[in-house]
């Protein structure tokens, strides 16, 4: 007798479940394929999900995006540098910085920005896309061009392919792959917005820097900027953020041809033997040229030749009369450089761009105006010193 109430309850619950899950009120019969939901007016409505019957297809642009990412990702690395810094409360403590880089060859050479590894007195670690980590040694650095060459010992490395960055055009498609904010393996895309000369965080010029709207953020520094074929055209290095420390759609990359010009010296000497004319220079524009009575509208005025330097050995003249441009003292009376190897020179950036194509010891032809007389002299490039061109 005691089982009857229990059986009755089980039958009532079972019946309620059967009716609510299998009875379709609008059809007058059983509906075995749907789950009924009671609507606002008490009517049941079946929930039906539509699923794709085939694998997803990609358009041509998507296919290229995916192909570039898959091909280049194994070549992009995450770089962690550790520096001991002094903290007032805790004494000397480790501080870590992060950036990106990319593999140049199967010997384990990795290119990145100098500022990514600057001051790393407690080691540099490189993490590959397969999550394996390796200690890295610094082969050489070039602070002026914000470049550093590292090397790791790792098997089965996949190098990038380097493009020619001398013929880039505004509007062409680019990709950036790196580790923004530590988010490894991130790809963004955009276009080349401009090719312009800028100055890096230390004030050194970057000639023909690649401006892009591809999102570049902290952690992208040192990573590759790629063309649509996945070839490296630049090294992502800085953003214009107006203090926000995040992407504003204006990022800059060092052209890969600049890196090519210094890699040989980094591997051979551990530093860049930058070529130099051995002068202290000043850019002359049309207004100043007219005031000074010069025979050209623009050029680079030699204020001083460095004793024993290339210009000094070639017999070029520095200034001998002091004057002021605003509050800036300059020396007048020196030779005005207007061309090198047949290329017009209007400012020191023109000279820097030409120097990037040469090495110390190369011979060049320098065209100068000495008063009203034009001269072309042969000059053997020396090695750069601080504050000289």
XYZ file of C-alpha atoms in Angstrom:
389
model
C 0.000 0.000 0.000
C 2.852 2.366 0.731
C 4.088 2.002 -2.867
C 0.908 3.392 -4.435
C 1.565 7.094 -3.670
C 5.123 6.773 -4.966
C 3.999 5.064 -8.178
C 1.299 7.690 -8.672
C 3.829 10.510 -8.335
C 6.210 8.810 -10.800
C 3.371 8.365 -13.332
C 2.272 12.005 -12.990
C 5.827 13.347 -13.411
C 6.517 11.017 -16.339
C 3.306 11.979 -18.055
C 3.982 15.685 -17.618
C 7.463 15.282 -19.079
C 6.157 13.305 -22.049
C 3.445 15.831 -22.889
C 5.701 18.911 -22.582
C 8.540 17.476 -24.655
C 6.682 15.512 -27.371
C 3.309 17.152 -27.899
C 3.000 19.961 -30.459
C -0.105 21.988 -29.622
C -0.629 23.384 -33.089
C -0.461 20.081 -34.983
C -2.892 18.000 -32.980
C -0.426 15.144 -32.656
C 3.044 14.148 -31.503
C 6.137 15.995 -32.704
C 9.171 13.796 -32.066
C 11.892 15.913 -33.717
C 11.741 19.278 -31.898
C 11.852 20.761 -28.455
C 8.735 22.861 -27.783
C 8.967 26.286 -26.196
C 5.922 27.991 -24.788
C 5.449 31.392 -26.426
C 4.008 34.559 -24.986
C 0.478 33.390 -25.830
C 0.960 29.800 -24.749
C 1.584 28.465 -28.257
C 4.548 26.097 -28.739
C 7.310 26.930 -31.304
C 9.972 24.493 -32.423
C 13.651 25.520 -32.129
C 15.354 24.590 -35.368
C 19.113 25.129 -35.899
C 20.530 25.339 -39.416
C 24.060 24.023 -39.768
C 26.484 24.247 -42.690
C 26.546 21.147 -44.861
C 30.062 21.776 -46.259
C 33.452 23.036 -45.111
C 33.882 26.841 -45.204
C 35.226 28.398 -48.413
C 37.538 31.424 -48.576
C 37.797 34.137 -51.186
C 41.107 34.874 -52.901
C 42.124 37.579 -50.420
C 41.382 35.380 -47.415
C 43.310 32.509 -48.948
C 46.359 34.767 -49.383
C 46.081 36.059 -45.801
C 46.015 32.510 -44.469
C 48.869 31.372 -46.714
C 51.138 34.261 -45.676
C 50.418 33.672 -41.990
C 51.086 29.930 -42.147
C 54.275 30.406 -44.139
C 55.827 33.209 -42.059
C 54.659 32.417 -38.513
C 57.369 29.765 -37.883
C 59.982 32.423 -38.693
C 58.697 35.029 -36.199
C 59.950 34.900 -32.618
C 59.041 36.402 -29.269
C 61.995 38.052 -27.501
C 62.171 38.552 -23.735
C 65.034 40.615 -22.322
C 65.796 40.721 -18.596
C 67.478 43.671 -16.919
C 68.390 44.179 -13.270
C 67.163 47.554 -12.056
C 67.314 49.230 -8.671
C 64.081 49.560 -6.719
C 64.176 51.812 -3.624
C 62.103 49.392 -1.520
C 63.306 46.011 -2.809
C 66.851 46.715 -3.939
C 67.998 45.203 -7.232
C 65.122 43.436 -8.988
C 64.736 41.892 -12.465
C 62.673 43.745 -15.054
C 61.535 42.158 -18.302
C 60.787 43.679 -21.672
C 59.219 42.024 -24.689
C 59.466 42.415 -28.419
C 59.515 40.486 -31.658
C 62.087 39.370 -34.187
C 62.511 37.064 -37.162
C 64.877 34.287 -38.205
C 67.347 35.131 -40.965
C 69.025 31.772 -41.547
C 69.256 28.180 -40.379
C 72.314 29.108 -38.280
C 69.945 30.846 -35.883
C 70.594 34.525 -36.622
C 67.638 36.646 -35.490
C 67.052 40.296 -36.420
C 65.227 42.662 -34.067
C 65.298 46.259 -32.832
C 68.156 47.522 -30.690
C 65.709 49.005 -28.177
C 64.176 45.538 -27.628
C 67.434 44.192 -26.144
C 69.065 47.416 -24.931
C 70.328 47.047 -21.347
C 69.529 43.324 -21.128
C 72.256 42.537 -18.576
C 70.599 39.352 -17.312
C 69.947 37.504 -20.496
C 67.816 37.383 -23.634
C 65.397 34.553 -24.372
C 63.874 33.741 -27.755
C 60.640 31.766 -28.010
C 59.747 30.148 -31.318
C 56.208 29.668 -32.613
C 56.365 26.035 -31.387
C 56.764 27.420 -27.816
C 60.343 26.157 -27.449
C 62.621 28.657 -25.708
C 66.323 29.285 -26.320
C 68.927 31.555 -24.778
C 70.208 34.133 -27.248
C 73.540 35.879 -27.532
C 74.016 39.333 -29.039
C 76.125 39.157 -32.198
C 76.102 42.906 -32.799
C 74.064 46.077 -32.442
C 73.532 49.287 -34.371
C 71.970 51.921 -32.155
C 71.855 54.526 -34.930
C 69.621 52.344 -37.115
C 67.889 50.706 -34.084
C 68.925 47.197 -35.127
C 70.300 44.204 -33.222
C 71.465 40.822 -34.461
C 71.032 37.838 -32.125
C 71.834 34.159 -32.482
C 70.267 31.039 -31.005
C 71.146 27.350 -31.247
C 68.000 25.528 -32.368
C 67.137 22.784 -34.876
C 64.978 22.966 -38.006
C 64.730 26.737 -38.203
C 62.694 28.334 -40.975
C 64.212 31.604 -42.293
C 62.226 34.473 -43.790
C 62.631 35.697 -47.358
C 63.916 39.270 -47.681
C 62.451 41.541 -50.368
C 63.873 44.669 -52.018
C 62.483 47.759 -50.269
C 63.816 50.285 -52.802
C 60.704 50.245 -54.993
C 57.786 50.317 -52.551
C 54.607 52.203 -53.362
C 51.977 53.924 -51.250
C 48.819 51.849 -51.306
C 50.348 48.385 -51.565
C 49.128 45.751 -49.122
C 51.259 44.860 -46.089
C 51.085 42.473 -43.126
C 52.651 42.717 -39.670
C 53.266 39.616 -37.560
C 54.493 39.850 -33.980
C 53.646 39.762 -30.300
C 51.687 42.938 -29.427
C 51.137 43.225 -25.672
C 52.613 39.710 -25.391
C 49.913 38.153 -27.591
C 52.167 35.873 -29.596
C 51.494 35.015 -33.218
C 49.301 38.022 -33.990
C 48.890 39.164 -37.602
C 47.462 42.520 -38.669
C 47.172 43.970 -42.136
C 46.979 47.338 -43.843
C 48.646 49.341 -46.580
C 51.743 51.458 -46.999
C 50.509 54.926 -46.047
C 53.671 56.848 -46.935
C 57.420 56.604 -47.431
C 59.083 59.337 -45.403
C 62.181 60.185 -43.384
C 61.587 60.265 -39.636
C 63.639 60.263 -36.450
C 63.621 57.413 -33.979
C 63.202 57.738 -30.218
C 66.863 58.735 -29.841
C 66.633 61.369 -32.566
C 68.599 59.397 -35.175
C 67.197 59.618 -38.709
C 65.447 56.685 -40.380
C 65.611 57.295 -44.106
C 62.723 56.099 -46.294
C 60.813 54.756 -43.268
C 57.700 52.781 -44.207
C 54.562 54.315 -42.706
C 51.637 51.902 -42.408
C 48.142 51.743 -40.956
C 48.545 48.041 -40.092
C 48.045 47.892 -36.333
C 51.431 47.992 -34.567
C 51.540 48.028 -30.773
C 54.106 47.564 -27.981
C 55.561 44.092 -28.466
C 55.502 44.358 -32.273
C 58.913 46.076 -32.235
C 61.477 44.078 -34.180
C 58.898 41.977 -36.011
C 58.591 41.787 -39.799
C 56.509 43.969 -42.083
C 55.611 41.820 -45.110
C 54.400 42.313 -48.641
C 51.502 40.272 -50.068
C 53.903 37.431 -50.935
C 55.059 37.166 -47.325
C 58.510 38.657 -48.018
C 60.040 41.010 -45.450
C 60.098 44.640 -46.580
C 60.711 46.245 -43.177
C 61.266 45.909 -39.434
C 58.414 47.304 -37.321
C 59.987 49.791 -34.952
C 57.752 52.560 -33.602
C 54.280 54.085 -33.520
C 52.951 57.624 -33.483
C 50.601 57.425 -30.516
C 50.547 60.924 -28.971
C 51.398 59.378 -25.612
C 48.684 56.681 -25.701
C 51.260 53.877 -26.090
C 49.012 51.988 -28.498
C 48.223 51.903 -32.194
C 46.745 55.038 -33.732
C 46.953 53.784 -37.293
C 50.369 55.385 -37.802
C 53.225 52.913 -37.460
C 56.720 52.940 -38.908
C 59.103 50.253 -40.119
C 62.798 50.425 -40.952
C 63.217 49.445 -44.628
C 64.836 46.028 -44.997
C 67.452 47.420 -47.387
C 68.805 49.489 -44.493
C 69.195 46.287 -42.470
C 70.907 44.536 -45.373
C 73.476 47.337 -45.464
C 74.539 46.710 -41.864
C 74.164 42.933 -41.476
C 77.524 42.176 -43.056
C 79.340 44.416 -40.552
C 77.360 43.018 -37.615
C 78.320 39.442 -38.435
C 81.938 40.331 -39.263
C 82.803 42.908 -36.615
C 79.985 42.749 -34.058
C 79.217 46.394 -34.796
C 78.508 48.602 -37.780
C 81.456 50.370 -39.315
C 79.269 53.136 -40.642
C 80.886 55.117 -43.455
C 81.355 58.831 -42.930
C 82.528 61.930 -44.744
C 84.119 63.142 -41.517
C 82.374 66.502 -41.352
C 80.121 68.542 -39.091
C 77.343 69.735 -41.380
C 74.405 72.129 -41.551
C 71.436 72.025 -43.958
C 71.022 75.127 -46.110
C 67.617 76.015 -47.556
C 66.641 78.602 -50.202
C 66.105 81.504 -47.781
C 69.421 81.025 -45.997
C 71.233 80.398 -49.279
C 69.983 83.733 -50.596
C 71.038 85.586 -47.433
C 74.502 84.007 -47.639
C 74.830 84.746 -51.335
C 75.426 81.096 -52.227
C 75.397 79.872 -55.814
C 72.808 77.143 -55.065
C 69.352 77.136 -53.468
C 70.145 74.274 -51.114
C 72.848 71.883 -49.987
C 74.852 70.745 -46.974
C 77.308 73.281 -45.615
C 80.561 71.903 -44.223
C 80.993 73.711 -40.911
C 84.017 71.697 -39.857
C 86.180 68.897 -41.252
C 87.359 66.315 -38.721
C 91.145 66.134 -38.584
C 92.333 62.989 -40.329
C 88.840 62.209 -41.615
C 87.739 61.499 -45.171
C 86.892 65.121 -46.050
C 90.134 66.366 -44.526
C 92.179 63.864 -46.558
C 90.321 64.876 -49.740
C 91.050 68.564 -49.188
C 87.502 69.769 -48.504
C 87.161 72.999 -46.549
C 85.267 73.798 -43.354
C 83.991 77.192 -42.255
C 86.095 80.034 -40.870
C 83.521 82.706 -40.018
C 81.132 82.393 -37.097
C 77.507 83.490 -37.544
C 74.146 82.784 -35.937
C 70.910 81.371 -37.298
C 68.535 82.446 -34.555
C 70.391 81.363 -31.427
C 72.302 78.593 -33.207
C 75.963 79.318 -33.984
C 77.233 78.070 -37.356
C 80.496 78.405 -39.243
C 80.360 79.999 -42.697
C 82.865 79.970 -45.518
C 83.147 76.203 -45.973
C 82.352 74.094 -49.015
C 78.684 73.489 -49.846
C 77.970 69.853 -50.795
C 75.398 69.708 -53.600
C 75.884 66.164 -54.917
C 77.426 62.748 -54.303
C 77.990 60.213 -57.089
C 75.753 62.252 -59.360
C 72.837 62.306 -56.882
C 71.543 65.682 -55.710
C 72.154 66.498 -52.053
C 69.883 69.032 -50.354
C 70.148 68.042 -46.672
C 72.019 65.672 -44.316
C 69.283 63.037 -44.762
C 70.294 62.741 -48.424
C 73.858 62.034 -47.313
C 72.677 59.467 -44.746
C 70.673 57.627 -47.408
C 73.720 57.503 -49.686
C 75.944 56.326 -46.827
C 73.565 53.406 -46.186
C 74.557 52.082 -49.613
C 78.281 52.207 -48.873
C 80.854 50.904 -46.435
C 83.920 52.479 -44.876
C 86.726 52.355 -47.439
C 84.492 52.926 -50.478
C 85.430 55.737 -52.875
C 82.776 58.280 -53.825
C 82.658 61.477 -55.885
C 81.590 64.563 -53.919
C 80.451 67.693 -55.755
C 80.832 70.958 -53.836
C 80.503 74.684 -54.422
C 83.531 76.624 -53.206
C 82.371 80.184 -53.516
C 81.058 80.374 -57.086
C 83.240 77.531 -58.330
C 81.980 73.956 -58.619
C 84.389 71.125 -57.820
C 84.103 67.340 -57.822
C 86.614 65.464 -55.664
C 87.225 61.780 -55.046
C 86.880 60.804 -51.394
C 87.604 57.544 -49.546
C 84.972 57.075 -46.842
C 86.123 56.779 -43.257
C 84.341 55.276 -40.259
C 81.665 57.337 -38.539
C 82.197 59.015 -35.199
C 79.587 60.621 -32.963
C 78.098 63.957 -34.124
C 79.590 63.673 -37.612
C 78.165 62.936 -41.044
